mmCIF file of C-alpha atoms in Angstrom:
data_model
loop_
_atom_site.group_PDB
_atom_site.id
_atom_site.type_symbol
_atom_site.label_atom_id
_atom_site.label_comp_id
_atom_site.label_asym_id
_atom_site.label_seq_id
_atom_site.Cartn_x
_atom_site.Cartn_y
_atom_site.Cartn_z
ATOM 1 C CA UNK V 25 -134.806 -57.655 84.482
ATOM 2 C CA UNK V 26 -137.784 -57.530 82.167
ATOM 3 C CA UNK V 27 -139.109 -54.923 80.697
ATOM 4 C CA UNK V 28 -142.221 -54.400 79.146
ATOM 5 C CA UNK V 29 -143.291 -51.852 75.966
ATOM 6 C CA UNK V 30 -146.487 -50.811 75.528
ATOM 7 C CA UNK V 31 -147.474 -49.253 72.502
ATOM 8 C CA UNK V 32 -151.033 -47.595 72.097
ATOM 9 C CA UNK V 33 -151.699 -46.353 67.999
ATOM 10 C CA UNK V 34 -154.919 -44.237 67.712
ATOM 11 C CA UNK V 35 -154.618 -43.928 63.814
ATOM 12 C CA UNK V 36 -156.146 -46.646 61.535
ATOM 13 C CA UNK V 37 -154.856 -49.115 58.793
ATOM 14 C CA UNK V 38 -155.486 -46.681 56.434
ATOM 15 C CA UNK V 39 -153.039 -44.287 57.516
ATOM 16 C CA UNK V 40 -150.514 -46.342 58.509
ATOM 17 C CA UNK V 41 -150.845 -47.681 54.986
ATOM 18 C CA UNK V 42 -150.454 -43.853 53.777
ATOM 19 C CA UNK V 43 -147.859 -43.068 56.074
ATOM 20 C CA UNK V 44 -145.643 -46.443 54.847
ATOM 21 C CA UNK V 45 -146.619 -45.445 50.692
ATOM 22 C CA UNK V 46 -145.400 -41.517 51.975
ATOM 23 C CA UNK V 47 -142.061 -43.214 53.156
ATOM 24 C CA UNK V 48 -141.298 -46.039 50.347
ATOM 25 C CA UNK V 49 -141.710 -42.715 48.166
ATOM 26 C CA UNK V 50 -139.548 -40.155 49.842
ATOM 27 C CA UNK V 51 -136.341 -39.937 47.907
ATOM 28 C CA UNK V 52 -134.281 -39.514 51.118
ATOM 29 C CA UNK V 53 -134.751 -42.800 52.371
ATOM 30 C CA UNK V 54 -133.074 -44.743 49.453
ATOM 31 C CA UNK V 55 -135.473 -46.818 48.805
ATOM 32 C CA UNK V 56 -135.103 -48.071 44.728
ATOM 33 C CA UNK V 57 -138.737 -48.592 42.910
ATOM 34 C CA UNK V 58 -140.395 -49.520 46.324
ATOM 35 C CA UNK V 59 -137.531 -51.805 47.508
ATOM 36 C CA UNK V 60 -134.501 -51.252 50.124
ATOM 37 C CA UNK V 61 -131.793 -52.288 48.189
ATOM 38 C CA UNK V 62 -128.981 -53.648 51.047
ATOM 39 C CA UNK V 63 -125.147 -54.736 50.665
ATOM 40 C CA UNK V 64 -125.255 -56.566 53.570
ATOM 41 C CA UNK V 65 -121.224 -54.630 54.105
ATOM 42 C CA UNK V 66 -119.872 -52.641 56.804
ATOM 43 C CA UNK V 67 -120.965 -48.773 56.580
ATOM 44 C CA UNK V 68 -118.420 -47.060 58.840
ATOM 45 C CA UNK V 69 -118.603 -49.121 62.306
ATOM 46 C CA UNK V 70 -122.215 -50.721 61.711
ATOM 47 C CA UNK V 71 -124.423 -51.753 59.008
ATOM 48 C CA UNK V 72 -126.879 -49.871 57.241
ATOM 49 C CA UNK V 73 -129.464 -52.804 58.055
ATOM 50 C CA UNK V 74 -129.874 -55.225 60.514
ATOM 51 C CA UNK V 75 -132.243 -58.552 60.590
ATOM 52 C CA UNK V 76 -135.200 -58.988 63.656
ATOM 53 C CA UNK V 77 -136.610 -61.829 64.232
ATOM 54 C CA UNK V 78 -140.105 -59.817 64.340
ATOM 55 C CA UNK V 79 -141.326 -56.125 63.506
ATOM 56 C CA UNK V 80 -141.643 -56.245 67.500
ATOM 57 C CA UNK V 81 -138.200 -56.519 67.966
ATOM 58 C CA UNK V 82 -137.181 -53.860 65.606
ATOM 59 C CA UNK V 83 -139.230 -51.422 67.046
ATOM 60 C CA UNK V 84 -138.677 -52.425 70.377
ATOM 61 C CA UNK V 85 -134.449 -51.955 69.215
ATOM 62 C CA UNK V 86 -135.605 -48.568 67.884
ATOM 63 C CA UNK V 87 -137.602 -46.892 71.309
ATOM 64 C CA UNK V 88 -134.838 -48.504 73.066
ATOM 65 C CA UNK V 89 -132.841 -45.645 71.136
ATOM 66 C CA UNK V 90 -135.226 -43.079 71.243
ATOM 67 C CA UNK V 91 -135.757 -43.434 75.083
ATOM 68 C CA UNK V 92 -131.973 -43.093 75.280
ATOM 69 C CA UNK V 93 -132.028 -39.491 73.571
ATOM 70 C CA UNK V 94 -134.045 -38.489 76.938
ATOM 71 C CA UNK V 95 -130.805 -37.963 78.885
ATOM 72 C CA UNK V 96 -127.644 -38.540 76.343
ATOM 73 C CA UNK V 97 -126.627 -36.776 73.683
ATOM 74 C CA UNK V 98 -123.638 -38.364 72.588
ATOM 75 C CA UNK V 99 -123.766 -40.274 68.767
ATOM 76 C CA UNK V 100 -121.027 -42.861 70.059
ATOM 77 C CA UNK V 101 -122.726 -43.429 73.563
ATOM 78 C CA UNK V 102 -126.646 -43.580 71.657
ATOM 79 C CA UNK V 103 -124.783 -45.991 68.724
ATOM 80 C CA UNK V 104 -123.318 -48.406 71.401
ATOM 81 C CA UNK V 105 -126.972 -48.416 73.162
ATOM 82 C CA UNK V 106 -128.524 -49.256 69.280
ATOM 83 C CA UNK V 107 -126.180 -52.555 69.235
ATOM 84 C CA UNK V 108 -126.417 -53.773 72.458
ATOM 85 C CA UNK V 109 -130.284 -53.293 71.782
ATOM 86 C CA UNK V 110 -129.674 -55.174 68.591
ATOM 87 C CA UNK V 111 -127.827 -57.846 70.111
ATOM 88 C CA UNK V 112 -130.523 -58.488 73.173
ATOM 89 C CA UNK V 113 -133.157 -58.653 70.350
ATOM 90 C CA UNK V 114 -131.170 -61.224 68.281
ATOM 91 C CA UNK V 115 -130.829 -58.548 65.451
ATOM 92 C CA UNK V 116 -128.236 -59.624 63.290
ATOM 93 C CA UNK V 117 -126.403 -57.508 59.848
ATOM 94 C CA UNK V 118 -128.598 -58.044 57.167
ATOM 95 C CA UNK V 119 -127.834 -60.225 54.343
ATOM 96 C CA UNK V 120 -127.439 -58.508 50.875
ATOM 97 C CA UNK V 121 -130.528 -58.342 48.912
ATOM 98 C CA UNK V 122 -133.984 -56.200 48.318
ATOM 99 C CA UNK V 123 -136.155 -55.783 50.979
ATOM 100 C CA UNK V 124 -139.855 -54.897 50.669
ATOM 101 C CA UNK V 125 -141.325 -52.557 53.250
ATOM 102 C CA UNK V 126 -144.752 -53.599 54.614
ATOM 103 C CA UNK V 127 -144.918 -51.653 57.631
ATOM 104 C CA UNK V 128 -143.516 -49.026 58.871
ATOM 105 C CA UNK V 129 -142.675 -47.951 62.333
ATOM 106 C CA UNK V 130 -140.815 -45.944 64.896
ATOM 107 C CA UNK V 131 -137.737 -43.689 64.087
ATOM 108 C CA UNK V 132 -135.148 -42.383 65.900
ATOM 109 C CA UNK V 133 -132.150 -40.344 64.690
ATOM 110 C CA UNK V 134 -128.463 -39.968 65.888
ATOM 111 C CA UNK V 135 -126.969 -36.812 65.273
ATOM 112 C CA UNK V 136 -123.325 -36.967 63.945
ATOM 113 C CA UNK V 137 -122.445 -33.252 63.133
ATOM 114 C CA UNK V 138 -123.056 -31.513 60.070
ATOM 115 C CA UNK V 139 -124.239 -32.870 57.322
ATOM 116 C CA UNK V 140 -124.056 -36.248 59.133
ATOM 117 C CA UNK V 141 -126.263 -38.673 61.037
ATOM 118 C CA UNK V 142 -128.595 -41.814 60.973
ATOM 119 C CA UNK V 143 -132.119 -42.135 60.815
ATOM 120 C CA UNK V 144 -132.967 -45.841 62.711
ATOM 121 C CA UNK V 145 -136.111 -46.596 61.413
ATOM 122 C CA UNK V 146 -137.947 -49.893 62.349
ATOM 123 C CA UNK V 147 -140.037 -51.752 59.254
ATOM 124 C CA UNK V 148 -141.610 -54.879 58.917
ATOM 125 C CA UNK V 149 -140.178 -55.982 55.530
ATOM 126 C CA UNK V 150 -140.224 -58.996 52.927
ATOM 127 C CA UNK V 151 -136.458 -59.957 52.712
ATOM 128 C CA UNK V 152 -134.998 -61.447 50.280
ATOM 129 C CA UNK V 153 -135.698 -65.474 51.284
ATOM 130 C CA UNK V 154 -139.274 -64.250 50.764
ATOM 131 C CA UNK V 155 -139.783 -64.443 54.979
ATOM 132 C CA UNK V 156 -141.573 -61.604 56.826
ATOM 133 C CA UNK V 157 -139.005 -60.143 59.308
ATOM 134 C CA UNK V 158 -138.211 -57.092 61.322
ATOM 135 C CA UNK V 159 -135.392 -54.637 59.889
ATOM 136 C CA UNK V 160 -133.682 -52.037 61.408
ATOM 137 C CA UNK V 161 -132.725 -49.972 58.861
ATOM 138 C CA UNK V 162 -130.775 -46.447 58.891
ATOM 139 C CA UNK V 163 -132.765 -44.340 56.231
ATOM 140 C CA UNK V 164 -130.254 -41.608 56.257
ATOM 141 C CA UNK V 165 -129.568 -40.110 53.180
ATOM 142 C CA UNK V 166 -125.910 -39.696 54.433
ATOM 143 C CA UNK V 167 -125.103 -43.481 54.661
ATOM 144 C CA UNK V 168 -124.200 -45.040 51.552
ATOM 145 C CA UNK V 169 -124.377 -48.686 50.835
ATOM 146 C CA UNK V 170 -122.612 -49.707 47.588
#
């Protein structure tokens, strides 16, 4: 089965560029002096960041998520969909180190409760072997990664 994503952006470099600067500086996403500081250890039953072989892949892992919010609700059922996504797109746990946002892209958010969820967002990043790479990261300010 193959499927194919289409993505269509009407806004121009210079917004994206303001919309990544907005999001390396929101405090929420726990992002350290412009970096995404990552542990590469287990946050609960996933990681807080996982490697893509390409942005496309990441974002692809991402809509996969947000097209599953269109008729499930449940964060265990949408969590299992993110890591089988991850696994078809050869997304592996991200290795410990700082990673560099360069681009930012789609988000989608699972909603565990009060006071609880993720926020999967989808970045092209610098990681820390100095390659460009596709991260899915969760940007929640309710996971911690020590």
């Amino acid at each position: 089965m193959l499927i194919l994503l289409l993505t269509f952006g009407s806004g121009s470099a210079q917004d994206s560029k303001k919309a990544l600067q907005e999001w390396i500086d929101d405090p929420s996403h726990v992002s350290f002096q412009g970096m995404i500081p990552l542990s590469g250890k287990k946050h609960g039953d996933y990681h807080r960041g996982y490697r893509c072989p390409s942005y496309e892949a990441a974002t692809f892992v991402v809509s996969i998520v947000e097209k599953a919010h269109l008729h499930e609700k449940k964060p265990k059922v949408l969590r299992a969909t993110l890591l089988r996504s991850l696994a078809g797109q050869a997304c592996e746990p991200a290795a410990a180190g700082q990673y560099r946002p360069l681009q930012l892209g789609n988000v989608s958010q699972i909603d565990n409760g009060p006071e609880a969820g993720e926020e999967w967002t989808a970045l092209r990043v610098q990681a820390p072997d100095g390659a460009e790479i596709g991260l899915v990261y969760d940007a929640s300010i309710y996971g911690i990664d020590d």
